[in-house]
Amino acid sequence: MNSDTPDAGLAPGFRLLAQSASTAAGHTDALFLAMVLLCGAMALVLAGLVLFFAIRYRAGSPADRSNPPSNARGLEAAWTLLPLLLFFGVFLWSAWDYVQQRSAPSDALPVYVTGKQWMWKLQHRNGRREINELHVPLGQPVKLLMTSEDVIHSFYVPAFRLKQDVLPGRYASVWFTATQLGDFRLFCAEYCGSEHSAMIGRVVVMEPAAYARWLGEGPAEPGLVQRGAALFRERGCSGCHAAGSTVHAPLLDGIGGRTVHLQDGRTMVADETYLRDALLLPQKDIAAGYAPTMPSYAGQLSEDDIQALIAYLQP
Ligand code: CUA
């Protein structure tokens, strides 16, 4: 580690929460604090009332027990509605935060993540690969597109308040913007076999200029888009799906993100999961106006190949 990236996230010492190093972390912490305070206040009120009544109406106490109230509608409405509103507010607040954390800004840097027993494999759009390390620029949104080669893993960066299960056979997507330079721990947070606890790594947040240098340094590998383009030809996709083909098949130029009309009347957005299913389970969502003649590529493409093809199909 070089000297201008302090060992922020890995510093020893006791903390109640990991330090917050992403734009989402402050929101999550505020919500968490509000819930602790709200639930704590509720618990205090209830415990206080229990104690108060237990003492006041203990056996043999001189408290007045005559003429108990038979109608306390106002009180009942208050203790029903007030907590309802409070906790519904918490629901709205967290739902809002959740939606924010799921919708990546359109300029987010894409990084492809594959979990496998027992490592994190990461790939940047220009083809640079990493294992158990993720380099990102400070202050710029980064979108992770994640899948697994085998079992369920969970990508967990406490300092970013970021945790997302990673499932085989589909893509999960999260994004974050780092707000502090330094190294931050990355864990697998889902038991995934005997070496689950060793499936750890780090996220390195760098100055944008240093990041750009770093990104350009790696071994010269073709970028994801180039690899995807090559696969598109080699695997025969272009035979049907390129302009000028005699086969009646959908043109795939820049399909990623477009709305697709399906045979059965549904419409879908051609996101990563849709494109992945189109490759591996082509009979699942047939595009309207086309015959279901596409063969499945299940077992013939690695996760890396699929990622490259998907990157190629983005506009
Ligand atoms: Cu991967 Cu636990």
PDB file of C-alpha atoms and ligand atoms in Angstrom:
ATOM      1  CA  MET A   1       0.000   0.000   0.000  1.00  0.00           C
ATOM      2  CA  ASN A   2       1.373   3.399  -0.815  1.00  0.00           C
ATOM      3  CA  SER A   3       1.600   6.129   1.780  1.00  0.00           C
ATOM      4  CA  ASP A   4      -1.169   8.351   0.449  1.00  0.00           C
ATOM      5  CA  THR A   5      -3.822   5.720   1.074  1.00  0.00           C
ATOM      6  CA  PRO A   6      -4.154   5.554   4.852  1.00  0.00           C
ATOM      7  CA  ASP A   7      -5.137   2.204   6.254  1.00  0.00           C
ATOM      8  CA  ALA A   8      -8.518   3.644   7.066  1.00  0.00           C
ATOM      9  CA  GLY A   9     -10.857   0.690   6.982  1.00  0.00           C
ATOM     10  CA  LEU A  10      -8.423  -1.804   8.422  1.00  0.00           C
ATOM     11  CA  ALA A  11      -7.361   0.180  11.488  1.00  0.00           C
ATOM     12  CA  PRO A  12      -7.709  -1.746  14.740  1.00  0.00           C
ATOM     13  CA  GLY A  13      -9.600  -0.400  17.710  1.00  0.00           C
ATOM     14  CA  PHE A  14     -13.136  -0.594  18.945  1.00  0.00           C
ATOM     15  CA  ARG A  15     -15.974   1.000  17.032  1.00  0.00           C
ATOM     16  CA  LEU A  16     -19.683   0.540  17.380  1.00  0.00           C
ATOM     17  CA  LEU A  17     -20.106   0.806  13.620  1.00  0.00           C
ATOM     18  CA  ALA A  18     -17.514   0.468  10.918  1.00  0.00           C
ATOM     19  CA  GLN A  19     -16.489   3.910   9.723  1.00  0.00           C
ATOM     20  CA  SER A  20     -18.690   5.269   7.006  1.00  0.00           C
ATOM     21  CA  ALA A  21     -16.945   5.698   3.695  1.00  0.00           C
ATOM     22  CA  SER A  22     -19.678   5.860   1.077  1.00  0.00           C
ATOM     23  CA  THR A  23     -22.503   8.240   0.279  1.00  0.00           C
ATOM     24  CA  ALA A  24     -25.029   5.601   1.327  1.00  0.00           C
ATOM     25  CA  ALA A  25     -23.355   4.956   4.679  1.00  0.00           C
ATOM     26  CA  GLY A  26     -24.570   8.189   6.278  1.00  0.00           C
ATOM     27  CA  HIS A  27     -28.161   7.487   5.229  1.00  0.00           C
ATOM     28  CA  THR A  28     -28.022   3.934   6.538  1.00  0.00           C
ATOM     29  CA  ASP A  29     -26.526   5.060   9.838  1.00  0.00           C
ATOM     30  CA  ALA A  30     -29.132   7.787  10.288  1.00  0.00           C
ATOM     31  CA  LEU A  31     -31.909   5.283   9.687  1.00  0.00           C
ATOM     32  CA  PHE A  32     -30.334   2.791  12.051  1.00  0.00           C
ATOM     33  CA  LEU A  33     -29.904   5.413  14.762  1.00  0.00           C
ATOM     34  CA  ALA A  34     -33.504   6.557  14.348  1.00  0.00           C
ATOM     35  CA  MET A  35     -34.734   2.984  14.709  1.00  0.00           C
ATOM     36  CA  VAL A  36     -32.612   2.383  17.797  1.00  0.00           C
ATOM     37  CA  LEU A  37     -33.931   5.592  19.369  1.00  0.00           C
ATOM     38  CA  LEU A  38     -37.530   4.902  18.404  1.00  0.00           C
ATOM     39  CA  CYS A  39     -37.496   1.298  19.594  1.00  0.00           C
ATOM     40  CA  GLY A  40     -35.566   2.297  22.715  1.00  0.00           C
ATOM     41  CA  ALA A  41     -38.097   5.010  23.530  1.00  0.00           C
ATOM     42  CA  MET A  42     -40.985   2.582  22.974  1.00  0.00           C
ATOM     43  CA  ALA A  43     -39.350  -0.021  25.202  1.00  0.00           C
ATOM     44  CA  LEU A  44     -38.720   2.591  27.911  1.00  0.00           C
ATOM     45  CA  VAL A  45     -42.316   3.812  27.846  1.00  0.00           C
ATOM     46  CA  LEU A  46     -43.689   0.266  28.028  1.00  0.00           C
ATOM     47  CA  ALA A  47     -41.291  -0.854  30.751  1.00  0.00           C
ATOM     48  CA  GLY A  48     -42.001   2.345  32.697  1.00  0.00           C
ATOM     49  CA  LEU A  49     -45.767   1.803  32.509  1.00  0.00           C
ATOM     50  CA  VAL A  50     -45.425  -1.842  33.549  1.00  0.00           C
ATOM     51  CA  LEU A  51     -43.368  -0.805  36.584  1.00  0.00           C
ATOM     52  CA  PHE A  52     -45.670   2.080  37.438  1.00  0.00           C
ATOM     53  CA  PHE A  53     -48.815  -0.034  37.365  1.00  0.00           C
ATOM     54  CA  ALA A  54     -47.175  -2.986  39.120  1.00  0.00           C
ATOM     55  CA  ILE A  55     -46.189  -0.771  42.019  1.00  0.00           C
ATOM     56  CA  ARG A  56     -49.313   1.362  42.137  1.00  0.00           C
ATOM     57  CA  TYR A  57     -51.745  -1.536  41.997  1.00  0.00           C
ATOM     58  CA  ARG A  58     -49.700  -4.092  43.947  1.00  0.00           C
ATOM     59  CA  ALA A  59     -51.690  -6.312  46.332  1.00  0.00           C
ATOM     60  CA  GLY A  60     -52.703  -4.384  49.370  1.00  0.00           C
ATOM     61  CA  SER A  61     -51.915  -0.941  47.978  1.00  0.00           C
ATOM     62  CA  PRO A  62     -54.374   1.812  48.897  1.00  0.00           C
ATOM     63  CA  ALA A  63     -54.832   2.877  45.222  1.00  0.00           C
ATOM     64  CA  ASP A  64     -58.362   3.758  44.267  1.00  0.00           C
ATOM     65  CA  ARG A  65     -59.901   0.825  42.404  1.00  0.00           C
ATOM     66  CA  SER A  66     -63.454   2.034  42.389  1.00  0.00           C
ATOM     67  CA  ASN A  67     -65.152   3.202  39.244  1.00  0.00           C
ATOM     68  CA  PRO A  68     -62.716   1.792  36.584  1.00  0.00           C
ATOM     69  CA  PRO A  69     -63.082   3.525  33.191  1.00  0.00           C
ATOM     70  CA  SER A  70     -65.213   1.490  30.790  1.00  0.00           C
ATOM     71  CA  ASN A  71     -64.630   3.607  27.704  1.00  0.00           C
ATOM     72  CA  ALA A  72     -61.218   4.879  26.646  1.00  0.00           C
ATOM     73  CA  ARG A  73     -61.626   5.176  22.898  1.00  0.00           C
ATOM     74  CA  GLY A  74     -59.369   8.199  22.612  1.00  0.00           C
ATOM     75  CA  LEU A  75     -56.593   6.425  24.470  1.00  0.00           C
ATOM     76  CA  GLU A  76     -56.978   3.271  22.390  1.00  0.00           C
ATOM     77  CA  ALA A  77     -56.917   5.230  19.156  1.00  0.00           C
ATOM     78  CA  ALA A  78     -53.790   7.053  20.307  1.00  0.00           C
ATOM     79  CA  TRP A  79     -51.834   3.930  21.205  1.00  0.00           C
ATOM     80  CA  THR A  80     -52.871   2.269  17.959  1.00  0.00           C
ATOM     81  CA  LEU A  81     -52.370   5.131  15.534  1.00  0.00           C
ATOM     82  CA  LEU A  82     -49.269   6.729  16.959  1.00  0.00           C
ATOM     83  CA  PRO A  83     -47.029   3.645  16.750  1.00  0.00           C
ATOM     84  CA  LEU A  84     -48.585   2.779  13.396  1.00  0.00           C
ATOM     85  CA  LEU A  85     -47.655   6.157  11.957  1.00  0.00           C
ATOM     86  CA  LEU A  86     -44.208   6.110  13.512  1.00  0.00           C
ATOM     87  CA  PHE A  87     -43.316   2.661  12.219  1.00  0.00           C
ATOM     88  CA  PHE A  88     -44.931   3.263   8.866  1.00  0.00           C
ATOM     89  CA  GLY A  89     -42.703   6.298   8.649  1.00  0.00           C
ATOM     90  CA  VAL A  90     -39.698   4.076   9.269  1.00  0.00           C
ATOM     91  CA  PHE A  91     -40.905   1.788   6.500  1.00  0.00           C
ATOM     92  CA  LEU A  92     -41.232   4.678   4.033  1.00  0.00           C
ATOM     93  CA  TRP A  93     -37.855   6.047   5.010  1.00  0.00           C
ATOM     94  CA  SER A  94     -36.080   2.705   4.559  1.00  0.00           C
ATOM     95  CA  ALA A  95     -37.972   1.911   1.356  1.00  0.00           C
ATOM     96  CA  TRP A  96     -36.826   5.252  -0.023  1.00  0.00           C
ATOM     97  CA  ASP A  97     -33.203   4.521   0.924  1.00  0.00           C
ATOM     98  CA  TYR A  98     -33.482   1.029  -0.531  1.00  0.00           C
ATOM     99  CA  VAL A  99     -34.761   2.250  -3.864  1.00  0.00           C
ATOM    100  CA  GLN A 100     -31.993   4.856  -3.973  1.00  0.00           C
ATOM    101  CA  GLN A 101     -29.414   2.166  -3.372  1.00  0.00           C
ATOM    102  CA  ARG A 102     -30.844  -0.041  -6.116  1.00  0.00           C
ATOM    103  CA  SER A 103     -31.002   2.557  -8.872  1.00  0.00           C
ATOM    104  CA  ALA A 104     -27.504   3.281 -10.071  1.00  0.00           C
ATOM    105  CA  PRO A 105     -26.817   6.629 -11.752  1.00  0.00           C
ATOM    106  CA  SER A 106     -26.404   6.183 -15.481  1.00  0.00           C
ATOM    107  CA  ASP A 107     -22.777   7.345 -15.412  1.00  0.00           C
ATOM    108  CA  ALA A 108     -21.729   4.704 -12.852  1.00  0.00           C
ATOM    109  CA  LEU A 109     -18.565   2.777 -13.711  1.00  0.00           C
ATOM    110  CA  PRO A 110     -19.499  -0.842 -14.295  1.00  0.00           C
ATOM    111  CA  VAL A 111     -17.471  -3.565 -12.598  1.00  0.00           C
ATOM    112  CA  TYR A 112     -18.255  -7.222 -13.142  1.00  0.00           C
ATOM    113  CA  VAL A 113     -18.033  -9.406 -10.047  1.00  0.00           C
ATOM    114  CA  THR A 114     -18.066 -13.179  -9.943  1.00  0.00           C
ATOM    115  CA  GLY A 115     -18.108 -15.034  -6.660  1.00  0.00           C
ATOM    116  CA  LYS A 116     -16.843 -18.608  -6.555  1.00  0.00           C
ATOM    117  CA  GLN A 117     -15.608 -21.004  -3.929  1.00  0.00           C
ATOM    118  CA  TRP A 118     -13.640 -19.211  -2.505  1.00  0.00           C
ATOM    119  CA  MET A 119     -12.695 -15.961  -4.069  1.00  0.00           C
ATOM    120  CA  TRP A 120     -14.036 -12.773  -5.588  1.00  0.00           C
ATOM    121  CA  LYS A 121     -13.134 -12.275  -9.228  1.00  0.00           C
ATOM    122  CA  LEU A 122     -13.557  -8.767 -10.532  1.00  0.00           C
ATOM    123  CA  GLN A 123     -13.255  -7.319 -13.967  1.00  0.00           C
ATOM    124  CA  HIS A 124     -13.249  -3.745 -15.162  1.00  0.00           C
ATOM    125  CA  ARG A 125     -14.708  -2.674 -18.444  1.00  0.00           C
ATOM    126  CA  ASN A 126     -11.320  -2.233 -20.088  1.00  0.00           C
ATOM    127  CA  GLY A 127     -10.500  -5.872 -19.335  1.00  0.00           C
ATOM    128  CA  ARG A 128      -8.338  -5.380 -16.255  1.00  0.00           C
ATOM    129  CA  ARG A 129      -8.948  -8.193 -13.779  1.00  0.00           C
ATOM    130  CA  GLU A 130      -8.490  -8.478 -10.048  1.00  0.00           C
ATOM    131  CA  ILE A 131      -8.926 -11.156  -7.438  1.00  0.00           C
ATOM    132  CA  ASN A 132     -10.150 -10.293  -3.938  1.00  0.00           C
ATOM    133  CA  GLU A 133      -9.324  -6.649  -4.587  1.00  0.00           C
ATOM    134  CA  LEU A 134     -11.423  -3.920  -6.037  1.00  0.00           C
ATOM    135  CA  HIS A 135      -9.864  -0.615  -7.015  1.00  0.00           C
ATOM    136  CA  VAL A 136     -12.292   2.275  -7.386  1.00  0.00           C
ATOM    137  CA  PRO A 137     -11.996   6.044  -7.779  1.00  0.00           C
ATOM    138  CA  LEU A 138     -12.979   8.439  -5.024  1.00  0.00           C
ATOM    139  CA  GLY A 139     -16.273  10.264  -5.420  1.00  0.00           C
ATOM    140  CA  GLN A 140     -17.433   8.479  -8.542  1.00  0.00           C
ATOM    141  CA  PRO A 141     -20.391   6.094  -8.616  1.00  0.00           C
ATOM    142  CA  VAL A 142     -19.437   2.469  -9.232  1.00  0.00           C
ATOM    143  CA  LYS A 143     -21.965  -0.146 -10.257  1.00  0.00           C
ATOM    144  CA  LEU A 144     -21.291  -3.773  -9.462  1.00  0.00           C
ATOM    145  CA  LEU A 145     -22.847  -6.408 -11.620  1.00  0.00           C
ATOM    146  CA  MET A 146     -22.540  -9.622  -9.694  1.00  0.00           C
ATOM    147  CA  THR A 147     -23.102 -13.310 -10.170  1.00  0.00           C
ATOM    148  CA  SER A 148     -21.798 -16.583  -8.778  1.00  0.00           C
ATOM    149  CA  GLU A 149     -20.228 -19.591 -10.434  1.00  0.00           C
ATOM    150  CA  ASP A 150     -21.402 -22.054  -7.823  1.00  0.00           C
ATOM    151  CA  VAL A 151     -23.260 -21.344  -4.570  1.00  0.00           C
ATOM    152  CA  ILE A 152     -24.715 -18.274  -2.903  1.00  0.00           C
ATOM    153  CA  HIS A 153     -22.123 -15.777  -1.711  1.00  0.00           C
ATOM    154  CA  SER A 154     -22.679 -12.319  -0.319  1.00  0.00           C
ATOM    155  CA  PHE A 155     -20.630  -9.264  -1.202  1.00  0.00           C
ATOM    156  CA  TYR A 156     -20.180  -7.252   1.952  1.00  0.00           C
ATOM    157  CA  VAL A 157     -18.258  -4.017   2.509  1.00  0.00           C
ATOM    158  CA  PRO A 158     -19.163  -2.790   6.010  1.00  0.00           C
ATOM    159  CA  ALA A 159     -17.613   0.661   5.582  1.00  0.00           C
ATOM    160  CA  PHE A 160     -19.880   1.277   2.594  1.00  0.00           C
ATOM    161  CA  ARG A 161     -22.929  -0.302   4.305  1.00  0.00           C
ATOM    162  CA  LEU A 162     -23.093  -2.447   1.220  1.00  0.00           C
ATOM    163  CA  LYS A 163     -24.238  -6.070   1.302  1.00  0.00           C
ATOM    164  CA  GLN A 164     -25.705  -8.015  -1.553  1.00  0.00           C
ATOM    165  CA  ASP A 165     -26.275 -11.728  -2.006  1.00  0.00           C
ATOM    166  CA  VAL A 166     -24.712 -13.114  -5.146  1.00  0.00           C
ATOM    167  CA  LEU A 167     -26.609 -15.999  -6.729  1.00  0.00           C
ATOM    168  CA  PRO A 168     -25.666 -18.463  -9.441  1.00  0.00           C
ATOM    169  CA  GLY A 169     -27.721 -18.084 -12.589  1.00  0.00           C
ATOM    170  CA  ARG A 170     -28.665 -14.456 -12.227  1.00  0.00           C
ATOM    171  CA  TYR A 171     -27.242 -10.987 -11.821  1.00  0.00           C
ATOM    172  CA  ALA A 172     -27.502  -8.795  -8.796  1.00  0.00           C
ATOM    173  CA  SER A 173     -26.592  -5.173  -9.047  1.00  0.00           C
ATOM    174  CA  VAL A 174     -25.623  -2.600  -6.453  1.00  0.00           C
ATOM    175  CA  TRP A 175     -23.795   0.686  -6.598  1.00  0.00           C
ATOM    176  CA  PHE A 176     -21.876   2.964  -4.282  1.00  0.00           C
ATOM    177  CA  THR A 177     -19.840   6.154  -4.270  1.00  0.00           C
ATOM    178  CA  ALA A 178     -16.778   6.022  -2.055  1.00  0.00           C
ATOM    179  CA  THR A 179     -16.170   9.138   0.015  1.00  0.00           C
ATOM    180  CA  GLN A 180     -12.841   8.304   1.654  1.00  0.00           C
ATOM    181  CA  LEU A 181      -9.459   7.234   0.380  1.00  0.00           C
ATOM    182  CA  GLY A 182      -8.010   4.050   1.774  1.00  0.00           C
ATOM    183  CA  ASP A 183      -8.482   0.315   2.079  1.00  0.00           C
ATOM    184  CA  PHE A 184     -11.757  -1.159   3.213  1.00  0.00           C
ATOM    185  CA  ARG A 185     -12.535  -4.724   4.080  1.00  0.00           C
ATOM    186  CA  LEU A 186     -14.534  -6.909   1.760  1.00  0.00           C
ATOM    187  CA  PHE A 187     -16.168 -10.029   3.147  1.00  0.00           C
ATOM    188  CA  CYS A 188     -18.281 -12.897   1.976  1.00  0.00           C
ATOM    189  CA  ALA A 189     -21.290 -12.726   4.283  1.00  0.00           C
ATOM    190  CA  GLU A 190     -23.051 -15.947   3.319  1.00  0.00           C
ATOM    191  CA  TYR A 191     -21.770 -19.334   4.441  1.00  0.00           C
ATOM    192  CA  CYS A 192     -20.530 -20.911   1.227  1.00  0.00           C
ATOM    193  CA  GLY A 193     -18.417 -23.897   2.213  1.00  0.00           C
ATOM    194  CA  SER A 194     -15.349 -24.832   4.188  1.00  0.00           C
ATOM    195  CA  GLU A 195     -13.301 -21.787   3.245  1.00  0.00           C
ATOM    196  CA  HIS A 196     -16.076 -19.235   3.522  1.00  0.00           C
ATOM    197  CA  SER A 197     -14.178 -17.372   6.229  1.00  0.00           C
ATOM    198  CA  ALA A 198     -11.153 -17.022   3.941  1.00  0.00           C
ATOM    199  CA  MET A 199     -13.206 -15.399   1.193  1.00  0.00           C
ATOM    200  CA  ILE A 200     -12.123 -11.927   2.116  1.00  0.00           C
ATOM    201  CA  GLY A 201     -10.524  -9.066   0.285  1.00  0.00           C
ATOM    202  CA  ARG A 202     -10.333  -5.318   0.202  1.00  0.00           C
ATOM    203  CA  VAL A 203     -11.669  -2.340  -1.663  1.00  0.00           C
ATOM    204  CA  VAL A 204      -9.012   0.240  -2.487  1.00  0.00           C
ATOM    205  CA  VAL A 205     -10.326   3.769  -2.967  1.00  0.00           C
ATOM    206  CA  MET A 206      -7.931   5.929  -4.976  1.00  0.00           C
ATOM    207  CA  GLU A 207      -7.740   9.494  -6.244  1.00  0.00           C
ATOM    208  CA  PRO A 208      -9.389   9.561  -9.685  1.00  0.00           C
ATOM    209  CA  ALA A 209      -6.085  10.325 -11.442  1.00  0.00           C
ATOM    210  CA  ALA A 210      -4.260   7.521  -9.627  1.00  0.00           C
ATOM    211  CA  TYR A 211      -7.159   5.224 -10.426  1.00  0.00           C
ATOM    212  CA  ALA A 212      -7.006   6.080 -14.113  1.00  0.00           C
ATOM    213  CA  ARG A 213      -3.273   5.292 -14.095  1.00  0.00           C
ATOM    214  CA  TRP A 214      -3.865   2.046 -12.242  1.00  0.00           C
ATOM    215  CA  LEU A 215      -6.618   1.027 -14.646  1.00  0.00           C
ATOM    216  CA  GLY A 216      -4.366   1.596 -17.629  1.00  0.00           C
ATOM    217  CA  GLU A 217      -1.439  -0.288 -16.144  1.00  0.00           C
ATOM    218  CA  GLY A 218      -2.592  -3.895 -16.004  1.00  0.00           C
ATOM    219  CA  PRO A 219      -1.478  -6.573 -18.428  1.00  0.00           C
ATOM    220  CA  ALA A 220      -2.688  -5.662 -21.892  1.00  0.00           C
ATOM    221  CA  GLU A 221      -5.909  -7.580 -22.291  1.00  0.00           C
ATOM    222  CA  PRO A 222      -8.694  -6.842 -24.693  1.00  0.00           C
ATOM    223  CA  GLY A 223     -11.491  -4.877 -23.073  1.00  0.00           C
ATOM    224  CA  LEU A 224     -14.772  -6.585 -22.229  1.00  0.00           C
ATOM    225  CA  VAL A 225     -16.511  -5.003 -25.197  1.00  0.00           C
ATOM    226  CA  GLN A 226     -13.816  -6.194 -27.607  1.00  0.00           C
ATOM    227  CA  ARG A 227     -13.895  -9.688 -26.158  1.00  0.00           C
ATOM    228  CA  GLY A 228     -17.656  -9.662 -26.424  1.00  0.00           C
ATOM    229  CA  ALA A 229     -17.461  -8.578 -30.050  1.00  0.00           C
ATOM    230  CA  ALA A 230     -15.034 -11.388 -30.819  1.00  0.00           C
ATOM    231  CA  LEU A 231     -17.239 -13.942 -29.062  1.00  0.00           C
ATOM    232  CA  PHE A 232     -20.273 -12.604 -30.905  1.00  0.00           C
ATOM    233  CA  ARG A 233     -18.567 -13.614 -34.166  1.00  0.00           C
ATOM    234  CA  GLU A 234     -16.788 -16.781 -33.019  1.00  0.00           C
ATOM    235  CA  ARG A 235     -19.823 -18.303 -31.339  1.00  0.00           C
ATOM    236  CA  GLY A 236     -21.990 -17.680 -34.354  1.00  0.00           C
ATOM    237  CA  CYS A 237     -24.275 -15.050 -32.818  1.00  0.00           C
ATOM    238  CA  SER A 238     -23.542 -12.658 -35.676  1.00  0.00           C
ATOM    239  CA  GLY A 239     -24.703 -15.265 -38.214  1.00  0.00           C
ATOM    240  CA  CYS A 240     -28.297 -14.563 -37.193  1.00  0.00           C
ATOM    241  CA  HIS A 241     -28.252 -11.371 -35.132  1.00  0.00           C
ATOM    242  CA  ALA A 242     -26.115  -8.988 -37.201  1.00  0.00           C
ATOM    243  CA  ALA A 243     -27.332  -6.617 -39.874  1.00  0.00           C
ATOM    244  CA  GLY A 244     -27.401  -8.286 -43.273  1.00  0.00           C
ATOM    245  CA  SER A 245     -28.129 -11.774 -41.925  1.00  0.00           C
ATOM    246  CA  THR A 246     -30.622 -13.794 -43.953  1.00  0.00           C
ATOM    247  CA  VAL A 247     -32.017 -15.426 -40.824  1.00  0.00           C
ATOM    248  CA  HIS A 248     -35.069 -13.731 -39.305  1.00  0.00           C
ATOM    249  CA  ALA A 249     -33.676 -12.902 -35.858  1.00  0.00           C
ATOM    250  CA  PRO A 250     -33.674  -9.766 -33.709  1.00  0.00           C
ATOM    251  CA  LEU A 251     -30.896  -7.290 -34.393  1.00  0.00           C
ATOM    252  CA  LEU A 252     -28.904  -6.981 -31.206  1.00  0.00           C
ATOM    253  CA  ASP A 253     -26.996  -3.761 -31.817  1.00  0.00           C
ATOM    254  CA  GLY A 254     -27.181  -1.800 -28.569  1.00  0.00           C
ATOM    255  CA  ILE A 255     -30.069  -3.906 -27.263  1.00  0.00           C
ATOM    256  CA  GLY A 256     -28.928  -3.531 -23.638  1.00  0.00           C
ATOM    257  CA  GLY A 257     -31.384  -1.369 -21.690  1.00  0.00           C
ATOM    258  CA  ARG A 258     -34.019  -1.268 -24.409  1.00  0.00           C
ATOM    259  CA  THR A 259     -37.599  -2.366 -23.915  1.00  0.00           C
ATOM    260  CA  VAL A 260     -38.402  -5.677 -25.571  1.00  0.00           C
ATOM    261  CA  HIS A 261     -41.880  -6.853 -26.543  1.00  0.00           C
ATOM    262  CA  LEU A 262     -42.441 -10.538 -26.005  1.00  0.00           C
ATOM    263  CA  GLN A 263     -44.576 -13.073 -27.805  1.00  0.00           C
ATOM    264  CA  ASP A 264     -46.933 -13.484 -24.865  1.00  0.00           C
ATOM    265  CA  GLY A 265     -47.649  -9.756 -24.661  1.00  0.00           C
ATOM    266  CA  ARG A 266     -45.304  -8.935 -21.810  1.00  0.00           C
ATOM    267  CA  THR A 267     -42.641  -6.277 -22.143  1.00  0.00           C
ATOM    268  CA  MET A 268     -39.264  -6.463 -20.464  1.00  0.00           C
ATOM    269  CA  VAL A 269     -36.250  -4.234 -20.193  1.00  0.00           C
ATOM    270  CA  ALA A 270     -33.256  -5.957 -21.764  1.00  0.00           C
ATOM    271  CA  ASP A 271     -31.130  -5.724 -18.634  1.00  0.00           C
ATOM    272  CA  GLU A 272     -28.245  -7.994 -17.786  1.00  0.00           C
ATOM    273  CA  THR A 273     -30.434 -10.761 -16.409  1.00  0.00           C
ATOM    274  CA  TYR A 274     -32.657 -10.676 -19.494  1.00  0.00           C
ATOM    275  CA  LEU A 275     -29.641 -10.958 -21.814  1.00  0.00           C
ATOM    276  CA  ARG A 276     -28.155 -13.723 -19.721  1.00  0.00           C
ATOM    277  CA  ASP A 277     -31.419 -15.690 -19.841  1.00  0.00           C
ATOM    278  CA  ALA A 278     -31.623 -15.076 -23.578  1.00  0.00           C
ATOM    279  CA  LEU A 279     -28.268 -16.839 -23.960  1.00  0.00           C
ATOM    280  CA  LEU A 280     -28.804 -19.701 -21.548  1.00  0.00           C
ATOM    281  CA  LEU A 281     -32.603 -20.136 -21.510  1.00  0.00           C
ATOM    282  CA  PRO A 282     -33.611 -18.815 -24.924  1.00  0.00           C
ATOM    283  CA  GLN A 283     -37.104 -20.348 -24.800  1.00  0.00           C
ATOM    284  CA  LYS A 284     -38.018 -18.414 -21.679  1.00  0.00           C
ATOM    285  CA  ASP A 285     -38.773 -14.971 -23.111  1.00  0.00           C
ATOM    286  CA  ILE A 286     -39.359 -15.093 -26.861  1.00  0.00           C
ATOM    287  CA  ALA A 287     -39.312 -11.724 -28.604  1.00  0.00           C
ATOM    288  CA  ALA A 288     -42.563 -10.928 -30.395  1.00  0.00           C
ATOM    289  CA  GLY A 289     -42.513 -11.753 -34.077  1.00  0.00           C
ATOM    290  CA  TYR A 290     -39.682 -14.289 -33.986  1.00  0.00           C
ATOM    291  CA  ALA A 291     -39.648 -18.079 -34.011  1.00  0.00           C
ATOM    292  CA  PRO A 292     -38.148 -19.796 -30.954  1.00  0.00           C
ATOM    293  CA  THR A 293     -35.189 -21.219 -32.859  1.00  0.00           C
ATOM    294  CA  MET A 294     -32.347 -19.853 -30.767  1.00  0.00           C
ATOM    295  CA  PRO A 295     -30.223 -22.689 -29.312  1.00  0.00           C
ATOM    296  CA  SER A 296     -29.193 -22.551 -25.667  1.00  0.00           C
ATOM    297  CA  TYR A 297     -25.591 -21.729 -24.890  1.00  0.00           C
ATOM    298  CA  ALA A 298     -25.803 -23.216 -21.405  1.00  0.00           C
ATOM    299  CA  GLY A 299     -22.565 -24.990 -20.562  1.00  0.00           C
ATOM    300  CA  GLN A 300     -20.766 -23.510 -23.548  1.00  0.00           C
ATOM    301  CA  LEU A 301     -20.052 -20.050 -22.202  1.00  0.00           C
ATOM    302  CA  SER A 302     -18.127 -19.239 -19.040  1.00  0.00           C
ATOM    303  CA  GLU A 303     -19.353 -16.491 -16.714  1.00  0.00           C
ATOM    304  CA  ASP A 304     -16.561 -14.335 -18.138  1.00  0.00           C
ATOM    305  CA  ASP A 305     -17.782 -14.968 -21.676  1.00  0.00           C
ATOM    306  CA  ILE A 306     -21.331 -14.043 -20.719  1.00  0.00           C
ATOM    307  CA  GLN A 307     -20.149 -10.845 -19.045  1.00  0.00           C
ATOM    308  CA  ALA A 308     -18.177  -9.923 -22.163  1.00  0.00           C
ATOM    309  CA  LEU A 309     -21.145 -10.548 -24.436  1.00  0.00           C
ATOM    310  CA  ILE A 310     -23.410  -8.497 -22.197  1.00  0.00           C
ATOM    311  CA  ALA A 311     -20.890  -5.644 -22.114  1.00  0.00           C
ATOM    312  CA  TYR A 312     -20.745  -5.791 -25.898  1.00  0.00           C
ATOM    313  CA  LEU A 313     -24.528  -5.588 -26.193  1.00  0.00           C
ATOM    314  CA  GLN A 314     -24.755  -2.388 -24.120  1.00  0.00           C
ATOM    315  CA  PRO A 315     -25.223   0.707 -26.270  1.00  0.00           C
TER     316      PRO A 315
HETATM  317 CU1  CUA B   1     -18.481 -17.045  -0.332  1.00  0.00          CU
HETATM  318 CU2  CUA B   1     -19.091 -17.277   1.948  1.00  0.00          CU
END
